Amino acid sequence: MKLARFVNRLLAAVIPLLLLPAVCFGGDTQNLPDFGDSAGSVVSPEYERRLGQAIMRQARRYANLVRDPEVDSYINSVGYQLVANSDDNQIPFNFFVIDDARVNAFAAPGGVIGINSGVILNSRDESELAGVLAHEIAHVTQRHMARTFEKADQFSIPSAAALIGAIALGIANPQAGVAAVALASGLSAQAQINFTRANEEEADRVGMKLLARSGFDPRGMPEFFQRLQHASKYYQGNAPEYLRTHPLTTSRIADSIARAEQYPKKEYTSSINFKLVRAKLLVHNAEEPGDAIKIFEQRLGDERLTDKDPERYGYALALTAADEFNRAQEQLRYLLEKEPENSAYLLAAADLESARRNFNAAIAFYDKAYTLYPDYRPVIYKYARALLDAKQPARAREILRKYGRDHEPDLYYFDLLSQAEAQTGHPAEAGIAKAEYYYLSGETQLAIDRLKYAQRQTPLDYYQEERVSARLAQLEYELQLEKELDIR
């Protein structure tokens, strides 16, 4: 039911947001530069940016996301490797993994890219995963949703609103969105499908260029498509979600294969991070830790498998989840002897000690990882969490504040910082940080209440008072927009 509520609220948000005049978002929006794209006359880049922010906040509130900093950092690293090689890399993309073993992915305005964990688990190599991401990135950079809004301008305002609402519905189920468009606007189903196919083919073409420019195998895209199409023959009407939301045809696959063959053949290897994240998600998605243990034991016993370290890593995680700590420690000891500076192995060893409640031993591992990788977000957050558990909030506050000076904070950062500030006797800063956590979680009213509470109950110095007052004004403006759009 969470997803249903999310989609309903998103539907309510998108329709009025994209029909409001640009001045609603401040005096600068009407002076945006001309990007040479006719779609910009209907939906400006500023509209898309603001909509992307709203979608992300509501997704954090209602969607079931994978909340693991290592998985999150990995998918963003691959995403931004691709974005860096696109023709339009000024869009502030957000990549996240949805906790769903089905194969699916979607793109939304404002650079929002969601990918199911099932895509990672079902990708045979990193180029296949990158192919799915590149395809979704191309939907954004080619402004396919904005073009659809422009197409809607040919119809009445109610028809355009219905079309926009259907596209929002398509974030969760684009196939249902297509049906809604045909019904609401009177368009023939075939005409709408043809328009969708044109977008898909363009996303294939542009996405393949991104793969080649970014050092991935362009053949990863058609190979993933082919396997999905082949697998669909055995689903008896219950095809993988990706095939229902991204229609595949024989001609489209043939075209992508022919285009990929134009690139020179060479050896491509998946990164170790891809293999480790896939192993971690396998453990995460298993119904019981014992199920994952059996899978990894079988793989470790396979003589045909040459690189067994990722499987051993997954085995250690599964054993830790099953509270078989001594056996997990044996596996991690073996891995750390081979690669003593591998961040994933260090964090897994630290997590194991934390699970044992051996916080001093855990902190020793985190401290080594922090020394090696002082700017790596998973290390910062896990280290801070362990320090808070070990009743060392001053050290947690120190490393969080240092990290926050040079990096864009997120809701996990503010959650940890609010705890560190509170436990070190800084209630005003704790309240400010907690308010940012609430806002990024989609709880704008709670964020406002928290700041007002800080004003009433907490002694503020001059600079804190100025910060709180300015932020309150911003959040109250945001809340008014949310009320108008009915996305509270």
XYZ file of C-alpha atoms in Angstrom:
488
model
C 0.000 0.000 0.000
C 2.972 2.317 0.423
C 3.549 2.352 -3.324
C -0.126 3.037 -4.033
C -0.100 6.037 -1.693
C 3.141 7.250 -3.257
C 1.705 7.061 -6.778
C -1.557 8.753 -5.780
C 0.272 11.626 -4.160
C 2.664 11.896 -7.082
C -0.258 12.047 -9.486
C -1.750 14.881 -7.475
C 1.605 16.669 -7.463
C 2.571 16.435 -11.102
C -0.599 17.715 -12.761
C -0.775 21.154 -11.097
C 2.987 21.572 -10.853
C 3.501 21.442 -14.598
C 0.466 23.596 -15.351
C 1.463 26.389 -12.952
C 3.214 29.472 -14.406
C 6.983 29.503 -13.975
C 6.851 32.569 -11.735
C 5.565 30.317 -8.937
C 9.132 29.146 -8.407
C 10.736 32.542 -8.071
C 11.553 35.570 -10.162
C 14.493 34.040 -12.029
C 12.684 31.194 -13.746
C 11.178 33.273 -16.547
C 14.709 34.322 -17.583
C 16.060 30.811 -18.104
C 18.291 30.466 -21.176
C 16.952 28.941 -24.374
C 18.355 25.427 -24.663
C 17.297 25.101 -28.304
C 14.655 22.527 -27.352
C 11.054 23.225 -28.275
C 9.968 21.161 -25.261
C 11.402 23.879 -23.043
C 8.548 26.149 -24.115
C 6.155 23.896 -22.208
C 8.245 22.443 -19.392
C 11.322 24.424 -18.413
C 14.454 22.833 -16.931
C 13.590 24.622 -13.675
C 10.199 22.888 -13.608
C 11.918 19.571 -14.071
C 14.515 20.291 -11.386
C 11.899 21.227 -8.811
C 9.733 18.266 -9.740
C 12.749 15.975 -9.381
C 13.362 17.283 -5.863
C 9.724 16.721 -4.922
C 9.750 13.211 -6.354
C 12.893 12.321 -4.398
C 11.418 13.546 -1.110
C 8.197 11.633 -1.684
C 10.112 8.536 -2.806
C 12.099 8.555 0.439
C 8.834 8.869 2.336
C 6.727 6.241 0.572
C 8.863 4.003 -1.650
C 10.795 1.000 -0.373
C 14.394 2.020 -1.065
C 17.574 0.080 -0.355
C 19.049 2.130 2.483
C 22.585 0.815 2.363
C 25.299 3.477 1.865
C 27.569 1.089 -0.055
C 24.840 0.148 -2.537
C 23.788 3.786 -2.842
C 27.344 5.011 -3.394
C 27.988 2.321 -5.987
C 24.914 2.997 -8.126
C 25.622 6.732 -8.032
C 29.251 6.181 -9.035
C 28.206 4.187 -12.113
C 25.441 6.667 -12.891
C 27.708 9.688 -12.725
C 30.418 7.943 -14.725
C 27.836 7.770 -17.505
C 26.457 11.276 -16.928
C 29.958 12.761 -17.105
C 30.167 11.549 -20.708
C 26.734 12.764 -21.818
C 26.132 15.788 -24.008
C 24.082 17.400 -21.224
C 25.841 16.800 -17.905
C 24.488 19.868 -16.106
C 21.388 18.079 -14.843
C 21.645 17.204 -11.095
C 20.914 13.488 -11.326
C 19.774 11.353 -8.391
C 20.210 7.576 -8.617
C 18.696 5.158 -6.113
C 17.954 1.453 -5.771
C 14.428 0.222 -5.055
C 14.162 -2.819 -2.814
C 12.437 -5.037 -5.369
C 13.816 -8.238 -6.891
C 11.845 -7.748 -10.116
C 13.707 -6.358 -13.135
C 12.630 -2.758 -13.708
C 13.931 0.800 -13.907
C 12.458 4.236 -14.571
C 13.418 7.819 -15.297
C 11.521 10.865 -14.030
C 11.885 14.608 -14.667
C 14.706 16.406 -12.930
C 17.253 13.598 -13.301
C 15.563 11.077 -11.003
C 16.633 7.520 -11.916
C 15.265 4.560 -9.974
C 16.498 1.031 -10.538
C 15.221 -2.135 -8.914
C 17.696 -4.324 -7.064
C 16.583 -7.057 -9.464
C 18.389 -5.304 -12.321
C 21.714 -5.575 -10.486
C 21.072 -9.173 -9.475
C 20.132 -10.191 -13.016
C 22.978 -8.380 -14.788
C 25.694 -10.826 -15.773
C 28.315 -8.092 -15.920
C 28.679 -4.401 -15.180
C 28.140 -3.349 -18.795
C 24.638 -4.822 -18.727
C 23.793 -2.845 -15.604
C 25.360 0.279 -17.097
C 23.278 -0.290 -20.237
C 20.044 -0.061 -18.252
C 21.242 3.097 -16.478
C 22.453 4.664 -19.735
C 19.051 4.046 -21.321
C 17.278 5.795 -18.419
C 19.778 8.677 -18.419
C 19.063 9.186 -22.116
C 15.333 9.523 -21.380
C 16.224 12.472 -19.139
C 18.869 14.166 -21.284
C 16.649 13.855 -24.381
C 13.771 15.333 -22.355
C 11.294 12.669 -23.393
C 8.788 13.514 -20.684
C 8.943 17.210 -21.579
C 8.342 16.305 -25.217
C 5.304 14.313 -24.169
C 3.998 17.355 -22.291
C 4.519 19.400 -25.465
C 2.543 16.830 -27.436
C -0.238 17.200 -24.863
C -0.391 20.930 -25.677
C -2.213 19.964 -28.847
C -5.206 18.977 -26.724
C -7.446 20.638 -24.156
C -6.166 21.415 -20.667
C -8.085 18.461 -19.138
C -6.567 16.147 -21.742
C -3.083 17.538 -21.102
C -3.558 17.121 -17.360
C -4.665 13.532 -17.886
C -1.596 12.870 -20.030
C 0.742 14.364 -17.441
C -0.944 12.389 -14.673
C -0.585 9.199 -16.691
C 3.138 9.814 -17.071
C 3.438 10.229 -13.306
C 1.576 6.967 -12.881
C 4.101 5.480 -15.272
C 6.875 5.998 -12.736
C 5.462 2.978 -10.952
C 3.779 1.297 -13.937
C 4.295 2.993 -17.318
C 2.153 0.409 -19.086
C -0.825 1.537 -17.002
C 0.155 5.111 -17.843
C -0.113 4.391 -21.577
C -3.595 2.944 -21.102
C -4.640 5.976 -19.051
C -3.428 8.318 -21.795
C -5.389 6.525 -24.506
C -8.550 6.602 -22.403
C -8.288 10.192 -21.144
C -7.177 11.999 -24.299
C -8.952 9.991 -26.960
C -5.662 9.137 -28.661
C -5.529 5.774 -30.336
C -3.556 3.197 -28.404
C -1.383 2.530 -31.450
C -0.414 6.192 -31.824
C 0.647 6.388 -28.197
C 2.598 3.139 -28.427
C 4.419 4.426 -31.513
C 5.393 7.571 -29.638
C 6.709 5.445 -26.787
C 8.689 3.267 -29.167
C 10.313 6.337 -30.697
C 11.467 7.414 -27.243
C 12.753 3.940 -26.436
C 14.726 3.713 -29.681
C 16.280 7.129 -29.145
C 17.176 6.199 -25.565
C 18.848 3.029 -26.896
C 20.880 4.998 -29.416
C 21.980 7.759 -27.054
C 22.518 5.317 -24.196
C 24.821 3.154 -26.283
C 26.998 6.175 -27.028
C 27.222 6.806 -23.287
C 28.344 3.218 -22.706
C 31.129 3.456 -25.260
C 32.308 6.869 -24.055
C 32.313 5.705 -20.426
C 34.411 2.580 -20.903
C 31.609 0.006 -20.834
C 30.832 -2.598 -23.458
C 28.115 -1.245 -25.803
C 27.032 -4.864 -26.353
C 25.869 -4.987 -22.741
C 22.627 -3.241 -23.663
C 21.368 -5.612 -26.397
C 22.639 -8.652 -24.503
C 20.514 -7.695 -21.488
C 17.517 -7.084 -23.772
C 17.972 -10.435 -25.499
C 18.097 -12.405 -22.261
C 14.973 -10.672 -20.958
C 13.082 -11.322 -24.145
C 14.187 -14.958 -24.155
C 13.190 -15.367 -20.505
C 9.753 -13.859 -21.187
C 8.835 -16.879 -23.332
C 8.657 -18.969 -20.166
C 6.580 -16.556 -18.062
C 3.237 -17.396 -19.736
C 1.795 -13.889 -19.719
C 3.655 -12.741 -16.598
C 6.653 -11.184 -18.320
C 9.401 -9.375 -16.388
C 8.252 -5.912 -15.317
C 10.935 -4.278 -17.459
C 9.388 -5.695 -20.637
C 5.983 -4.259 -19.736
C 7.404 -0.818 -18.956
C 10.028 -0.766 -21.754
C 8.415 -2.530 -24.741
C 10.908 -4.626 -26.706
C 10.409 -5.604 -30.327
C 12.468 -7.866 -32.553
C 13.379 -4.919 -34.761
C 14.437 -2.815 -31.786
C 16.740 -5.553 -30.495
C 18.138 -6.166 -33.964
C 18.792 -2.450 -34.355
C 20.619 -2.261 -31.011
C 22.728 -5.318 -31.891
C 23.701 -3.811 -35.259
C 24.580 -0.501 -33.625
C 26.690 -2.209 -30.926
C 28.625 -4.137 -33.586
C 29.833 -0.854 -35.043
C 32.066 -0.444 -31.981
C 35.399 -2.290 -31.871
C 35.502 -5.489 -29.877
C 37.816 -5.565 -26.880
C 38.071 -7.108 -23.439
C 35.821 -5.590 -20.778
C 35.920 -6.545 -17.109
C 33.413 -5.776 -14.389
C 34.674 -3.841 -11.393
C 35.106 -5.625 -8.081
C 32.544 -3.204 -6.639
C 29.878 -4.495 -9.026
C 30.509 -8.069 -7.908
C 30.537 -7.165 -4.220
C 27.345 -5.084 -4.382
C 25.591 -7.875 -6.247
C 26.663 -10.342 -3.541
C 25.430 -7.963 -0.833
C 22.042 -7.574 -2.511
C 21.689 -11.329 -2.859
C 22.006 -11.618 0.926
C 19.653 -8.685 1.436
C 16.970 -10.137 -0.856
C 17.124 -13.688 0.515
C 14.044 -14.674 2.506
C 16.293 -16.265 5.138
C 20.083 -15.926 5.660
C 20.303 -19.699 5.350
C 19.065 -19.498 1.759
C 21.932 -17.165 0.850
C 24.419 -19.341 2.749
C 23.460 -22.338 0.597
C 23.828 -20.350 -2.620
C 27.301 -19.106 -1.726
C 28.438 -22.513 -0.488
C 27.423 -23.971 -3.832
C 29.287 -21.258 -5.741
C 32.412 -21.602 -3.630
C 32.400 -25.315 -4.413
C 32.177 -24.709 -8.168
C 35.614 -25.484 -9.644
C 34.754 -23.575 -12.831
C 34.580 -20.306 -10.911
C 37.997 -18.655 -10.953
C 37.358 -15.483 -8.917
C 35.705 -16.628 -5.696
C 36.429 -13.609 -3.506
C 33.066 -11.872 -4.189
C 31.285 -15.121 -3.335
C 33.331 -15.476 -0.159
C 32.401 -11.895 0.735
C 28.703 -12.640 0.235
C 29.135 -15.835 2.234
C 30.589 -13.829 5.126
C 27.685 -11.380 5.024
C 25.157 -14.217 5.008
C 26.886 -15.916 7.934
C 26.875 -12.630 9.847
C 23.144 -12.216 9.165
C 22.624 -15.752 10.510
C 24.601 -14.904 13.696
C 27.296 -17.428 12.761
C 29.973 -14.958 13.728
C 32.988 -17.263 14.053
C 32.484 -18.735 10.588
C 31.979 -15.263 9.130
C 35.177 -14.083 10.782
C 37.136 -16.891 9.129
C 35.972 -15.796 5.683
C 36.717 -12.127 6.310
C 40.128 -12.904 7.771
C 41.005 -14.733 4.550
C 39.827 -11.804 2.402
C 41.637 -9.171 4.484
C 44.895 -11.110 4.348
C 44.673 -10.897 0.556
C 43.455 -7.274 0.397
C 43.972 -5.535 3.747
C 42.896 -2.153 2.353
C 39.676 -3.202 0.633
C 36.969 -0.911 2.010
C 34.136 -3.436 1.592
C 36.037 -6.097 3.537
C 36.997 -3.647 6.293
C 33.392 -2.479 6.646
C 32.098 -6.047 6.668
C 34.568 -6.946 9.420
C 33.519 -3.876 11.384
C 29.832 -4.702 10.902
C 30.521 -8.211 12.165
C 32.084 -6.866 15.361
C 29.197 -4.423 15.790
C 26.754 -7.335 15.471
C 28.716 -9.041 18.241
C 28.459 -5.818 20.295
C 32.263 -5.640 20.285
C 32.265 -1.924 19.592
C 35.931 -1.323 20.362
C 36.952 -3.979 17.838
C 34.481 -2.544 15.321
C 35.845 0.965 15.800
C 39.378 -0.302 15.159
C 38.272 -1.539 11.726
C 36.322 1.646 11.024
C 39.271 3.764 12.100
C 41.538 1.981 9.629
C 38.950 2.395 6.876
C 38.559 6.094 7.730
C 42.319 6.630 7.599
C 42.398 5.061 4.127
C 39.156 6.572 2.789
C 38.332 9.785 4.689
C 35.888 10.994 2.008
C 34.046 7.733 1.323
C 30.452 8.189 2.447
C 29.777 4.579 3.584
C 32.862 4.708 5.804
C 31.824 8.053 7.324
C 28.278 6.986 8.104
C 29.071 3.530 9.433
C 31.962 4.860 11.499
C 29.744 7.572 12.997
C 27.028 5.030 13.775
C 29.522 2.790 15.589
C 30.943 5.730 17.555
C 27.454 6.708 18.698
C 26.758 3.102 19.736
C 30.068 3.076 21.632
C 29.113 6.284 23.509
C 31.730 8.376 21.706
C 29.494 11.114 20.240
C 32.190 13.827 20.219
C 34.291 11.853 17.746
C 31.197 11.096 15.648
C 30.303 14.788 15.580
C 33.852 15.691 14.552
C 34.034 13.374 11.536
C 30.487 14.206 10.416
C 31.069 17.951 10.548
C 34.347 17.603 8.681
C 32.647 15.535 5.983
C 29.718 17.962 5.721
C 32.000 20.915 4.985
C 33.123 19.449 1.651
C 30.225 17.211 0.573
C 26.521 17.552 -0.120
C 24.716 16.287 3.012
C 21.793 13.881 2.701
C 19.114 12.672 5.086
C 21.348 9.919 6.542
C 23.975 12.544 7.318
C 21.494 14.783 9.104
C 20.030 11.873 11.060
C 23.450 10.900 12.415
C 24.510 14.515 12.988
C 21.356 15.307 14.973
C 22.139 12.406 17.310
C 25.787 13.412 17.673
C 24.852 17.045 18.393
C 22.270 16.031 20.986
C 24.597 13.604 22.748
C 27.393 16.185 22.951
C 25.148 18.829 24.522
C 24.314 20.972 21.468
C 20.491 20.907 21.404
C 20.123 23.837 19.009
C 22.343 22.228 16.357
C 20.607 18.900 16.979
C 17.253 20.517 16.238
C 18.530 22.201 13.079
C 19.982 18.933 11.778
C 16.814 17.000 12.650
C 14.708 19.517 10.765
C 16.790 18.935 7.623
C 16.345 15.186 8.084
C 12.566 15.590 8.252
C 12.516 17.833 5.180
C 14.553 15.427 3.051
C 12.298 12.609 4.273
C 9.260 14.389 2.825
C 8.010 15.639 6.214
C 8.114 19.406 5.684
C 5.602 20.202 8.441
C 7.647 18.206 10.960
C 10.759 20.103 9.848
C 9.030 23.429 10.501
C 7.740 22.257 13.879
C 11.227 21.158 14.883
C 12.754 24.534 14.022
C 9.999 26.410 15.854
C 10.566 24.200 18.887
C 14.268 25.080 18.753
C 13.378 28.778 18.694
C 11.101 28.447 21.727
C 12.942 25.963 23.900
C 16.635 26.224 23.001
C 18.991 29.148 23.630
C 20.205 30.306 20.194
C 23.136 32.557 19.484
C 22.857 35.305 16.874
C 24.053 33.155 13.956
C 21.835 30.236 14.907
C 18.814 32.533 15.149
C 19.539 33.927 11.697
C 19.961 30.442 10.222
C 16.758 29.147 11.802
C 14.708 32.181 10.736
C 15.927 32.013 7.139
C 15.349 28.284 6.904
C 11.872 28.589 8.416
C 10.913 31.087 5.721
C 12.114 28.700 3.016
C 10.355 25.679 4.484
C 7.086 27.520 5.030
C 7.160 28.524 1.375
C 7.796 24.894 0.411
C 4.934 23.760 2.648
C 2.552 26.214 1.000
C 3.463 24.759 -2.393
C 2.897 21.252 -1.068
C -0.531 22.253 0.237
C -1.454 23.696 -3.159
C -0.220 20.514 -4.842
C -1.727 18.204 -2.201
C 1.502 16.277 -1.585
C 1.710 16.663 2.171
